[in-house]
Tab-separated table of C-alpha atoms in Angstrom:
chain	number	residue	atom	x	y	z
Y	1	MET	CA	29.950	-34.778	-5.986
Y	2	SER	CA	28.579	-31.847	-4.025
Y	3	ALA	CA	25.165	-31.739	-2.467
Y	4	ALA	CA	24.143	-29.120	-4.853
Y	5	SER	CA	25.005	-31.345	-7.741
Y	6	ASP	CA	23.188	-34.220	-6.063
Y	7	ASP	CA	19.859	-32.323	-5.804
Y	8	GLY	CA	20.148	-30.749	-9.321
Y	9	LEU	CA	20.481	-27.118	-8.080
Y	10	ASP	CA	23.580	-26.630	-10.239
Y	11	ASP	CA	21.319	-27.154	-13.277
Y	12	GLU	CA	19.108	-24.192	-12.271
Y	13	PRO	CA	19.817	-21.094	-14.442
Y	14	ALA	CA	21.231	-18.174	-12.536
Y	15	TYR	CA	18.644	-15.365	-12.087
Y	16	ARG	CA	19.698	-12.259	-13.921
Y	17	TRP	CA	18.551	-9.026	-12.203
Y	18	PRO	CA	16.948	-6.626	-14.677
Y	19	ILE	CA	19.369	-3.957	-15.853
Y	20	PRO	CA	17.632	-0.573	-15.981
Y	21	PRO	CA	17.827	1.705	-18.955
Y	22	ALA	CA	19.818	4.889	-18.587
Y	23	GLU	CA	16.802	6.933	-17.903
Y	24	GLY	CA	15.476	4.429	-15.350
Y	25	TRP	CA	12.356	2.213	-15.477
Y	26	THR	CA	8.858	3.533	-16.268
Y	27	ALA	CA	5.534	2.608	-14.830
Y	28	ASP	CA	4.654	0.546	-17.823
Y	29	ASP	CA	7.786	-1.618	-17.350
Y	30	LEU	CA	6.351	-3.183	-14.200
Y	31	ASP	CA	4.042	-5.252	-16.346
Y	32	ARG	CA	6.798	-6.292	-18.748
Y	33	ILE	CA	9.938	-7.068	-16.706
Y	34	PRO	CA	10.057	-10.975	-16.347
Y	35	GLY	CA	10.609	-12.558	-12.960
Y	36	LEU	CA	9.989	-9.615	-10.695
Y	37	PRO	CA	9.104	-10.564	-7.105
Y	38	PRO	CA	5.472	-10.002	-6.120
Y	39	HIS	CA	4.478	-6.438	-4.940
Y	40	THR	CA	7.455	-4.712	-6.648
Y	41	GLU	CA	7.006	-0.936	-6.652
Y	42	LEU	CA	8.548	1.713	-8.782
Y	43	ILE	CA	9.765	4.871	-6.894
Y	44	ASP	CA	11.588	7.554	-8.942
Y	45	GLY	CA	12.375	5.161	-11.689
Y	46	SER	CA	13.939	2.543	-9.340
Y	47	LEU	CA	12.559	-0.897	-8.509
Y	48	VAL	CA	11.663	-1.351	-4.862
Y	49	PHE	CA	11.343	-4.982	-3.530
Y	50	ARG	CA	9.223	-5.787	-0.459
Y	51	SER	CA	10.645	-7.781	2.437
Y	52	PRO	CA	8.649	-10.690	3.909
Y	53	GLN	CA	5.541	-9.323	5.588
Y	54	THR	CA	5.108	-9.540	9.390
Y	55	ALA	CA	1.962	-10.947	10.994
Y	56	PHE	CA	1.101	-7.430	12.276
Y	57	HIS	CA	1.318	-5.978	8.704
Y	58	THR	CA	-0.902	-8.695	7.239
Y	59	ARG	CA	-3.441	-8.572	10.073
Y	60	CYS	CA	-3.759	-4.836	9.752
Y	61	MET	CA	-4.433	-5.062	6.007
Y	62	ARG	CA	-7.064	-7.634	6.631
Y	63	LEU	CA	-8.820	-5.646	9.366
Y	64	LEU	CA	-8.825	-2.395	7.342
Y	65	GLU	CA	-9.775	-4.123	4.098
Y	66	ASN	CA	-12.703	-6.083	5.662
Y	67	THR	CA	-13.981	-3.200	7.714
Y	68	LEU	CA	-13.849	-0.729	4.891
Y	69	LEU	CA	-15.665	-3.135	2.597
Y	70	GLY	CA	-18.464	-3.224	5.085
Y	71	GLN	CA	-18.889	0.541	5.353
Y	72	VAL	CA	-17.942	1.881	1.869
Y	73	PRO	CA	-20.718	3.582	-0.169
Y	74	ASP	CA	-21.962	1.851	-3.307
Y	75	HIS	CA	-20.014	4.152	-5.583
Y	76	LEU	CA	-16.716	3.213	-4.030
Y	77	ASP	CA	-14.629	-0.043	-3.865
Y	78	VAL	CA	-11.878	-1.223	-1.617
Y	79	MET	CA	-8.733	-2.984	-3.010
Y	80	ARG	CA	-5.603	-4.387	-1.306
Y	81	GLU	CA	-2.040	-4.193	-2.622
Y	82	MET	CA	-2.727	-2.742	-6.092
Y	83	THR	CA	-0.379	-0.213	-7.682
Y	84	VAL	CA	-1.216	3.329	-8.506
Y	85	THR	CA	0.505	4.984	-11.495
Y	86	LEU	CA	1.235	8.446	-10.230
Y	87	ASP	CA	3.435	9.406	-13.171
Y	88	ALA	CA	5.843	7.812	-15.636
Y	89	LYS	CA	8.510	7.181	-12.886
Y	90	ASN	CA	6.332	6.323	-9.862
Y	91	ARG	CA	4.005	3.337	-9.398
Y	92	PRO	CA	3.678	2.658	-5.691
Y	93	GLU	CA	1.534	-0.078	-4.050
Y	94	PRO	CA	-0.509	1.151	-1.114
Y	95	ASP	CA	-1.457	-1.617	1.286
Y	96	VAL	CA	-5.235	-0.653	1.020
Y	97	LEU	CA	-7.023	1.600	-1.378
Y	98	VAL	CA	-10.452	3.157	-1.532
Y	99	LEU	CA	-11.251	4.100	-5.086
Y	100	LEU	CA	-14.126	4.936	-7.415
Y	101	LEU	CA	-15.970	1.747	-8.346
Y	102	GLU	CA	-15.957	2.793	-12.075
Y	103	ALA	CA	-12.156	2.714	-12.001
Y	104	ASN	CA	-12.339	-1.066	-12.198
Y	105	THR	CA	-11.690	-2.137	-15.800
Y	106	GLY	CA	-11.610	-5.882	-15.478
Y	107	PRO	CA	-9.846	-8.945	-13.985
Y	108	ASP	CA	-6.578	-8.257	-15.711
Y	109	GLN	CA	-6.170	-4.771	-14.342
Y	110	THR	CA	-2.870	-4.141	-12.544
Y	111	TRP	CA	-2.948	-0.393	-11.547
Y	112	TYR	CA	-5.207	2.583	-11.031
Y	113	LYS	CA	-4.950	6.273	-11.836
Y	114	PRO	CA	-4.456	8.668	-8.920
Y	115	GLU	CA	-7.550	10.684	-9.690
Y	116	ASP	CA	-9.584	7.405	-9.057
Y	117	VAL	CA	-8.128	6.948	-5.628
Y	118	ILE	CA	-9.986	8.466	-2.622
Y	119	LEU	CA	-7.859	7.018	0.205
Y	120	ALA	CA	-4.401	5.424	0.284
Y	121	VAL	CA	-3.303	3.456	3.334
Y	122	GLU	CA	0.279	2.422	4.149
Y	123	VAL	CA	1.109	0.036	7.005
Y	124	VAL	CA	4.597	0.915	8.102
Y	125	SER	CA	7.171	-1.868	8.122
Y	126	ALA	CA	10.747	-1.833	9.372
Y	127	ASP	CA	12.193	-1.782	5.862
Y	128	SER	CA	9.906	0.944	4.662
Y	129	LEU	CA	9.907	3.669	7.478
Y	130	GLU	CA	11.230	6.464	5.274
Y	131	ARG	CA	9.088	5.527	2.160
Y	132	ASP	CA	5.820	5.170	4.191
Y	133	ARG	CA	6.318	8.215	6.433
Y	134	GLU	CA	7.842	10.703	3.901
Y	135	VAL	CA	8.384	9.599	0.322
Y	136	LYS	CA	5.091	7.984	-0.600
Y	137	PRO	CA	2.707	10.360	1.186
Y	138	ARG	CA	4.493	13.240	-0.497
Y	139	LYS	CA	3.993	11.671	-3.834
Y	140	TYR	CA	0.347	10.703	-3.256
Y	141	ALA	CA	-0.346	14.368	-2.161
Y	142	ALA	CA	1.441	15.765	-5.282
Y	143	ALA	CA	-0.724	13.447	-7.387
Y	144	GLY	CA	-3.910	14.688	-5.693
Y	145	VAL	CA	-4.977	11.710	-3.557
Y	146	PRO	CA	-7.333	13.446	-1.110
Y	147	HIS	CA	-6.942	11.159	1.897
Y	148	PHE	CA	-3.975	9.250	3.282
Y	149	TRP	CA	-3.610	6.986	6.418
Y	150	ARG	CA	-0.349	5.880	7.950
Y	151	VAL	CA	-0.611	2.869	10.225
Y	152	GLU	CA	2.066	2.042	12.850
Y	153	GLN	CA	2.242	-0.480	15.670
Y	154	ASP	CA	1.892	0.604	19.282
Y	155	GLU	CA	5.045	-0.648	20.820
Y	156	ASP	CA	3.375	-1.176	24.225
Y	157	ARG	CA	0.224	-3.057	23.314
Y	158	GLY	CA	0.826	-4.108	19.761
Y	159	PHE	CA	-2.355	-2.510	18.415
Y	160	PRO	CA	-2.505	-0.366	15.249
Y	161	VAL	CA	-2.165	3.394	15.589
Y	162	VAL	CA	-3.679	5.254	12.612
Y	163	TYR	CA	-2.431	8.749	11.562
Y	164	VAL	CA	-5.060	10.353	9.399
Y	165	TYR	CA	-4.189	12.991	6.829
Y	166	GLU	CA	-6.242	15.158	4.461
Y	167	LEU	CA	-4.976	16.974	1.344
Y	168	ASP	CA	-4.724	20.756	1.226
Y	169	PRO	CA	-5.461	21.241	-2.462
Y	170	ALA	CA	-3.829	24.688	-2.506
Y	171	THR	CA	-0.366	23.406	-1.427
Y	172	LYS	CA	-0.773	19.806	-2.621
Y	173	SER	CA	0.401	18.548	0.841
Y	174	TYR	CA	-1.180	16.608	3.693
Y	175	GLY	CA	-2.225	17.990	7.005
Y	176	LEU	CA	-2.647	15.653	9.950
Y	177	THR	CA	-6.226	15.646	11.134
Y	178	GLY	CA	-6.095	12.951	13.860
Y	179	ILE	CA	-4.176	10.168	15.587
Y	180	PHE	CA	-6.363	7.236	16.507
Y	181	HIS	CA	-5.703	4.536	19.189
Y	182	ASP	CA	-8.105	1.700	19.909
Y	183	ARG	CA	-10.891	3.085	17.689
Y	184	LEU	CA	-10.836	5.070	14.584
Y	185	LYS	CA	-13.953	7.223	13.862
Y	186	VAL	CA	-13.991	9.687	10.912
Y	187	SER	CA	-16.646	11.295	8.709
Y	188	VAL	CA	-14.485	11.709	5.593
Y	189	PRO	CA	-14.029	10.421	3.028
Y	190	PHE	CA	-17.243	8.718	4.404
Y	191	ASP	CA	-18.489	7.645	7.737
Y	192	ILE	CA	-15.910	5.038	8.958
Y	193	GLU	CA	-15.543	3.341	12.458
Y	194	ILE	CA	-12.853	0.700	12.967
Y	195	ASP	CA	-12.153	-1.213	16.258
Y	196	LEU	CA	-8.328	-1.158	16.009
Y	197	THR	CA	-8.079	-3.531	19.005
Y	198	ALA	CA	-9.756	-6.222	16.840
Y	199	VAL	CA	-6.546	-6.598	14.717
Y	200	ASP	CA	-5.794	-10.093	16.032
Y	201	ARG	CA	-9.430	-11.352	16.073
Y	202	ARG	CA	-10.690	-13.694	13.500
Y	203	GLY	CA	-14.258	-13.506	12.064
Y	204	ARG	CA	-16.872	-16.136	12.928
């Protein structure tokens, strides 16, 4: 008898990957398809699965979320890893979001509308370079999200580098307004100051 038979693995039902309809998946399908991996996104009607996160990616999200929560005005909120339904075929999941406080509808909420999002942040991973640098910011801009940050790792020192973009409403495209090393300091969408060298520090 094989080892698989001994430990009962042969008794496990084989996972069946969801077969998309001819027209592709829709944003609403993300809440209905059984067995999807956590943090599955929808891009152009196709499901996108996330690879295991690196320590840098997780620490960046923690630093940004915690710092923004300490500085955000009362009418705004900060969320992490929540999807945004841009349209019927696109429901990406920014790593960190700043949104209108009134956009929160309750504990079972799974997505936000783009008009409620003030800032979308993507921490670039090796498996998401093209999506985070090109595809997703283009879609956020087209949907009218006014501010976008792209975070990458400084190869020499390992600290985050933040590329800050602001929406040109006339062209529905982002313009780069700054590249921040060591310390990020901006006045829009509100006064924000983040010590990027603190990415590996733990709170006390």
